[in-house]
Short mmCIF file of C-alpha atoms in Angstrom, two decimals:
data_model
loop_
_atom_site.label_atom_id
_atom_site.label_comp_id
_atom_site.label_asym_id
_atom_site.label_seq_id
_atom_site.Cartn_x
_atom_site.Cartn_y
_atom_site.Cartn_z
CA UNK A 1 -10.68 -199.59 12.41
CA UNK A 2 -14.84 -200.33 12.70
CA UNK A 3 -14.40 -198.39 16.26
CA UNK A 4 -12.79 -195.08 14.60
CA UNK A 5 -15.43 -195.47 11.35
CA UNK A 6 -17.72 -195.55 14.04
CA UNK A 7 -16.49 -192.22 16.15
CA UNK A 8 -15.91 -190.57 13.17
CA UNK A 9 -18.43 -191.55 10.61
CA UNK A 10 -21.75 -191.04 12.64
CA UNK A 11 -21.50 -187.15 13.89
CA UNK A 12 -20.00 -186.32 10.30
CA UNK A 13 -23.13 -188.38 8.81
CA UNK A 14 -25.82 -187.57 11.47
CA UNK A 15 -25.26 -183.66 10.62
CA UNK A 16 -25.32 -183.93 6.61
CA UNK A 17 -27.94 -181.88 4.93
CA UNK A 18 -30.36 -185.08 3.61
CA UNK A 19 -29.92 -184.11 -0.19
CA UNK A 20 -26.15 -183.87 0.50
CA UNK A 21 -23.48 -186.49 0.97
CA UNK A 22 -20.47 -185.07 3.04
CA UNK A 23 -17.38 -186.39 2.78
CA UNK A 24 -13.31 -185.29 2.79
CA UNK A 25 -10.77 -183.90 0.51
CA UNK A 26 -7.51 -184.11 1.97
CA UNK A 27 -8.47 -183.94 5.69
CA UNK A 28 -10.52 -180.77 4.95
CA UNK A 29 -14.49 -181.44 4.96
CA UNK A 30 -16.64 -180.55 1.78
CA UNK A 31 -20.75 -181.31 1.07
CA UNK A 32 -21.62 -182.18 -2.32
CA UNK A 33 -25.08 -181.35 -3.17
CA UNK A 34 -24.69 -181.56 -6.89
CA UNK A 35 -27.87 -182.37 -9.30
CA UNK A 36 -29.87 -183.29 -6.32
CA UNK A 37 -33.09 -180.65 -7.04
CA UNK A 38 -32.63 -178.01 -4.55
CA UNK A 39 -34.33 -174.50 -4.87
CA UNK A 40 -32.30 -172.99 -2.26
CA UNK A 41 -29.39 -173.80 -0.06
CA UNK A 42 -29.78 -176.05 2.46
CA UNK A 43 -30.30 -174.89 6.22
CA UNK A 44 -28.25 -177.64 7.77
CA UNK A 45 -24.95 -177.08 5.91
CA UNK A 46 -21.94 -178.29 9.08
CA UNK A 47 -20.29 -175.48 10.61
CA UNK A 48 -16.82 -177.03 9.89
CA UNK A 49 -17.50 -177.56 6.12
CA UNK A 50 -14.98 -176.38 3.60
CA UNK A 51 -15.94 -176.93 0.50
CA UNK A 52 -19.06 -176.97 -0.50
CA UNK A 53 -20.88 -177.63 -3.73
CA UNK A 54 -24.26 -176.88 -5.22
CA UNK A 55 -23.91 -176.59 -8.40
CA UNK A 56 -26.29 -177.70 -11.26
CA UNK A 57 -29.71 -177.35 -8.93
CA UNK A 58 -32.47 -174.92 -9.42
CA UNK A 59 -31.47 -172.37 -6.87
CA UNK A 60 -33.11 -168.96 -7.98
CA UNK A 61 -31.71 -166.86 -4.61
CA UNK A 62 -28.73 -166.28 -2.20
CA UNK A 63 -30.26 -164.29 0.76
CA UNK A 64 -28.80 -162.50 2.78
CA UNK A 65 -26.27 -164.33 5.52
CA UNK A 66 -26.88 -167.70 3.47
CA UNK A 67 -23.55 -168.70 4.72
CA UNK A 68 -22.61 -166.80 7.98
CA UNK A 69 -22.13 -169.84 9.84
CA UNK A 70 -19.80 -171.45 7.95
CA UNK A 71 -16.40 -169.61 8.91
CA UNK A 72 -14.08 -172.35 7.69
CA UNK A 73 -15.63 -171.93 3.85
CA UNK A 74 -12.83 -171.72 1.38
CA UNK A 75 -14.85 -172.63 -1.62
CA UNK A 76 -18.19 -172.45 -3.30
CA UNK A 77 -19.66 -174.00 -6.55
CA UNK A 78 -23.34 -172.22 -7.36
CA UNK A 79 -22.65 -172.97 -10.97
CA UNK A 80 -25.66 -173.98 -13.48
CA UNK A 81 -28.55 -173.13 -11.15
CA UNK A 82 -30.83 -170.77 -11.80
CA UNK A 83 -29.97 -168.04 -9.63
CA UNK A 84 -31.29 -164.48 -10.48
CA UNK A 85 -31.47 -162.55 -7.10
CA UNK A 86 -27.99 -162.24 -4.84
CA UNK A 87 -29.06 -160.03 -2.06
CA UNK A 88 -26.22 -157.35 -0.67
CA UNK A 89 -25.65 -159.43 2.47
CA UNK A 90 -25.59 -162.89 0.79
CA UNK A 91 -21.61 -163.66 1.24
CA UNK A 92 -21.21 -162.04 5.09
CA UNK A 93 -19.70 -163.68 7.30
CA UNK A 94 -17.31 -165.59 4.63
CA UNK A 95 -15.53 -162.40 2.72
CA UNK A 96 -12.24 -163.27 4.33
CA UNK A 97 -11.38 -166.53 4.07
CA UNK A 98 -13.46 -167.70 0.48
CA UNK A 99 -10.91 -168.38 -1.99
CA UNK A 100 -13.08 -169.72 -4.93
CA UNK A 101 -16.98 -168.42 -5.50
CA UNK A 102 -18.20 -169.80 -8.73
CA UNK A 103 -21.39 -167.94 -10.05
CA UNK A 104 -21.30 -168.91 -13.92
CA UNK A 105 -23.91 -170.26 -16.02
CA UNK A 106 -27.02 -168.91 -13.98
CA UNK A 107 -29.77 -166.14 -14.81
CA UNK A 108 -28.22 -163.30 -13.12
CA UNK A 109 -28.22 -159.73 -15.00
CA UNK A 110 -27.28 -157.39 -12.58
CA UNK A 111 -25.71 -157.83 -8.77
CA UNK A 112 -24.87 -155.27 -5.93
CA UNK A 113 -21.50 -154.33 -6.28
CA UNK A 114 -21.59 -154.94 -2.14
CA UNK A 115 -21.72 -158.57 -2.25
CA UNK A 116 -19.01 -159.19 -4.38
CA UNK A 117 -16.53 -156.58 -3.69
CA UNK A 118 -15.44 -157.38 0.01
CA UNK A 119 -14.66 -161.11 -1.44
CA UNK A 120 -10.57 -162.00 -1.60
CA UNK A 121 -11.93 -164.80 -3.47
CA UNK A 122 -11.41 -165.81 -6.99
CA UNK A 123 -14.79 -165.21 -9.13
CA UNK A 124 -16.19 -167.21 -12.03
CA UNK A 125 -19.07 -165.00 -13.46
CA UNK A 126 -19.28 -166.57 -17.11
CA UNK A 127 -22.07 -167.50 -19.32
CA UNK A 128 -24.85 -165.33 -17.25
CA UNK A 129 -27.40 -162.50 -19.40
CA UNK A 130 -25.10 -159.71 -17.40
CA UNK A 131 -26.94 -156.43 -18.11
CA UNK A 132 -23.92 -154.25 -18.84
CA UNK A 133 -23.95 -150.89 -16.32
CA UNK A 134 -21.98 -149.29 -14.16
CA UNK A 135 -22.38 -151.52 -11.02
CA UNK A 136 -21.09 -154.48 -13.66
CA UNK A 137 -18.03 -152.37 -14.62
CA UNK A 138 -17.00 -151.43 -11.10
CA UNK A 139 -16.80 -155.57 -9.91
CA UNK A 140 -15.09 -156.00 -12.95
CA UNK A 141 -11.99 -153.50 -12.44
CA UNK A 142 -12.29 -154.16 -8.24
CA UNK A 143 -13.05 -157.77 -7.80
CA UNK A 144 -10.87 -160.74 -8.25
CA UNK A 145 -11.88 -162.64 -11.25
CA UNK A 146 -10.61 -165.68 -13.10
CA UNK A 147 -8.57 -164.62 -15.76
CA UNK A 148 -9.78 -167.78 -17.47
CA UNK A 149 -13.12 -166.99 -17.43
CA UNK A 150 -13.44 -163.22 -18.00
CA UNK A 151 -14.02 -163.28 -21.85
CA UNK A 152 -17.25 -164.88 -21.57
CA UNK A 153 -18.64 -162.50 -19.65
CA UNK A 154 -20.95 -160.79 -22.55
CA UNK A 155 -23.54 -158.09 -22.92
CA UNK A 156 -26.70 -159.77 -22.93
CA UNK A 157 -28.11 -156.42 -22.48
CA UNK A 158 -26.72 -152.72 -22.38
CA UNK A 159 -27.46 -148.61 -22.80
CA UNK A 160 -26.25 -148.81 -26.26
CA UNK A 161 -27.33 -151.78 -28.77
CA UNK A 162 -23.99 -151.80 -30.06
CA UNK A 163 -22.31 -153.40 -26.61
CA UNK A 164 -24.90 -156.17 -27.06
CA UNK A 165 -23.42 -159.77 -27.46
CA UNK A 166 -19.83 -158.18 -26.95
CA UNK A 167 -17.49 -159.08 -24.00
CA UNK A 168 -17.65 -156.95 -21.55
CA UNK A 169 -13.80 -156.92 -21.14
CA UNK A 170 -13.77 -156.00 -24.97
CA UNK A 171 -15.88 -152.88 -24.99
CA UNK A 172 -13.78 -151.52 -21.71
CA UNK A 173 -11.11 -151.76 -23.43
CA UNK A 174 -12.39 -149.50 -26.60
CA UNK A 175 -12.95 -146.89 -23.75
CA UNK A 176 -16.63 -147.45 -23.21
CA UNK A 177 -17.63 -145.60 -19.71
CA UNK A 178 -20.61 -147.22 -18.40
CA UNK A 179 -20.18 -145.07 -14.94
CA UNK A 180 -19.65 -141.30 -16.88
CA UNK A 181 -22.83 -142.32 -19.14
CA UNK A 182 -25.05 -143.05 -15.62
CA UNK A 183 -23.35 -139.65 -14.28
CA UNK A 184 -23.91 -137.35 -17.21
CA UNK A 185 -27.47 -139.01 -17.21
CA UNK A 186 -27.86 -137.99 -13.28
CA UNK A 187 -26.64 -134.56 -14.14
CA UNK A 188 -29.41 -133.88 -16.77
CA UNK A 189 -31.93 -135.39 -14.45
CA UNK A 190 -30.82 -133.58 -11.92
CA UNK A 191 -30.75 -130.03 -14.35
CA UNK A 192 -34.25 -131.04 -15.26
CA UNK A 193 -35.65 -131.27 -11.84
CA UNK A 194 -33.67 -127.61 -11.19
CA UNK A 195 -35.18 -126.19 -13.97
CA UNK A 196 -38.50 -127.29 -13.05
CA UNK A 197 -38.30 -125.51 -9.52
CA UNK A 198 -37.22 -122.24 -10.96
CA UNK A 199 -39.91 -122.43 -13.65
CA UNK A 200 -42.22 -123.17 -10.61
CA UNK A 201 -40.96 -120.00 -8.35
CA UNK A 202 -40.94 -117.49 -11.50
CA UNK A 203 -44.82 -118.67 -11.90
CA UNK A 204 -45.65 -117.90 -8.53
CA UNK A 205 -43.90 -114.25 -8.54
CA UNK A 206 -45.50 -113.52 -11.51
CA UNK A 207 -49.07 -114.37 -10.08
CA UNK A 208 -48.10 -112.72 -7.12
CA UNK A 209 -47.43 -109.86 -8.42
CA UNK A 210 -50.04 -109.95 -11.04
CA UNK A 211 -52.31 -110.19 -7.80
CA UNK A 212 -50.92 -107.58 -5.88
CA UNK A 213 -51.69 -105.38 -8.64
CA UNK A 214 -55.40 -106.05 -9.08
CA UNK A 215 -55.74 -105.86 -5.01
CA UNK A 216 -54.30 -102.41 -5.88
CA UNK A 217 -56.30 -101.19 -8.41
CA UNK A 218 -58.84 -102.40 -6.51
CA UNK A 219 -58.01 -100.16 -3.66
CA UNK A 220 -57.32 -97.24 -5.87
CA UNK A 221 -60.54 -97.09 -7.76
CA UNK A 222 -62.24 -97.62 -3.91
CA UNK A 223 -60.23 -94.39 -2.63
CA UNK A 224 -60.99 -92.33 -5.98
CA UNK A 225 -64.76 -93.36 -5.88
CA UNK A 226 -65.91 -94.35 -2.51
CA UNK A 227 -69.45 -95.80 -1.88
CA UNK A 228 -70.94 -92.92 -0.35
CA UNK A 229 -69.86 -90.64 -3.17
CA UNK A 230 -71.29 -93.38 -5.45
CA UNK A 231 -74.70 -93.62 -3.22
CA UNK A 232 -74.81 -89.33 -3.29
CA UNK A 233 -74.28 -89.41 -7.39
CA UNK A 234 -76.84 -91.94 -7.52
#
């Protein structure tokens, strides 16, 4: 028994992030790095890890291929950190076989719609100040959430003051279209930057034209009364 502590204890132990303690859930490996002060996710995270926990740290980012290395991830706890930037990139490498990605209770308002929406996993995005936009609305109808966990995901912010402190699940429901209220605002952007042109090319015929007539009169008063007519009057 002290010989196969010994074979398997040491490797397991010698490649454990510091902060960490790694141990194992039914034969499958898992790192918990809860409450241990971390700012970002540990570099030295075991290949062969499977679950892996970081919640309730001080994490403000997930970068881009944060966990690329770790193909046998089925689970990931980022809960009650303080995590405000997930970059487009930051789940690559684990899309297809992440089960469980837990995101709640952090500072995150908005997120690329990229990072979540080639997960299969199960998403807990509760109790964060979600700014409520399109991008927001599209994860929610496209990504797997947890049913148990989709009413607290509230308008901390939105386009219309009304939405604010609602559920987000609540105000799709009364037929609110956060994606038709960023395209009609594109179109009048885009009708405004149109009308701008034209009003620019109409201004420039005009002086052209208004040019090309005083070049002309110009001319014609030189043909009518040329200088040496002029100089012989004189």
């Amino acid at each position: 028994q002290a010989f196969f502590c010994l074979l398997f204890c040491i490797p397991w132990g010698s490649s454990c992030p510091p902060s960490c303690q790694c141990t194992e859930r039914a034969g499958a490996k898992a790192v918990l790095c809860s409450s241990r002060h971390l700012e970002e996710i540990p570099k030295d995270i075991p290949r062969d890890v499977v679950f892996l926990k970081l919640d309730a740290n001080s994490i403000t980012r997930i970068p881009s291929n944060a966990f690329r290395h770790l193909s046998h991830l089925e689970e990931i706890d980022l809960s009650r950190n303080a995590i405000e930037k997930i970059d487009r990139a930051a789940f690559k490498g684990v899309a297809a076989g992440l089960r469980t990605l837990d995101l709640s209770s952090n500072r995150i308002r908005s997120i690329p719609k990229e990072a979540l929406l080639a997960l299969n996993a199960k998403l807990r995005l509760a109790n964060n100040p979600w700014h409520c936009e399109c991008a927001l609305q599209e994860v929610l109808w496209e990504a797997r959430l947890d049913p148990d966990s989709v009413q607290d995901i509230t308008c901390h912010t939105a386009p219309q003051k009304e939405y604010v402190g609602k559920p987000l699940l609540q105000v799709l429901d009364a037929g609110v279209n956060f994606c038709s209220v960023r395209q009609r605002t594109m179109d009048v952007a885009m009708f405004i930057t149109m009308f701008g042109w034209f009003a620019m090319v109409i201004t420039y015929i005009i002086c052209y034209i208004r040019h090309n007539r005083e070049d002309a009169c110009k001319h014609g008063h030189y043909l009518k009364f040329p200088p040496s007519t002029q100089a012989h009057a004189e």
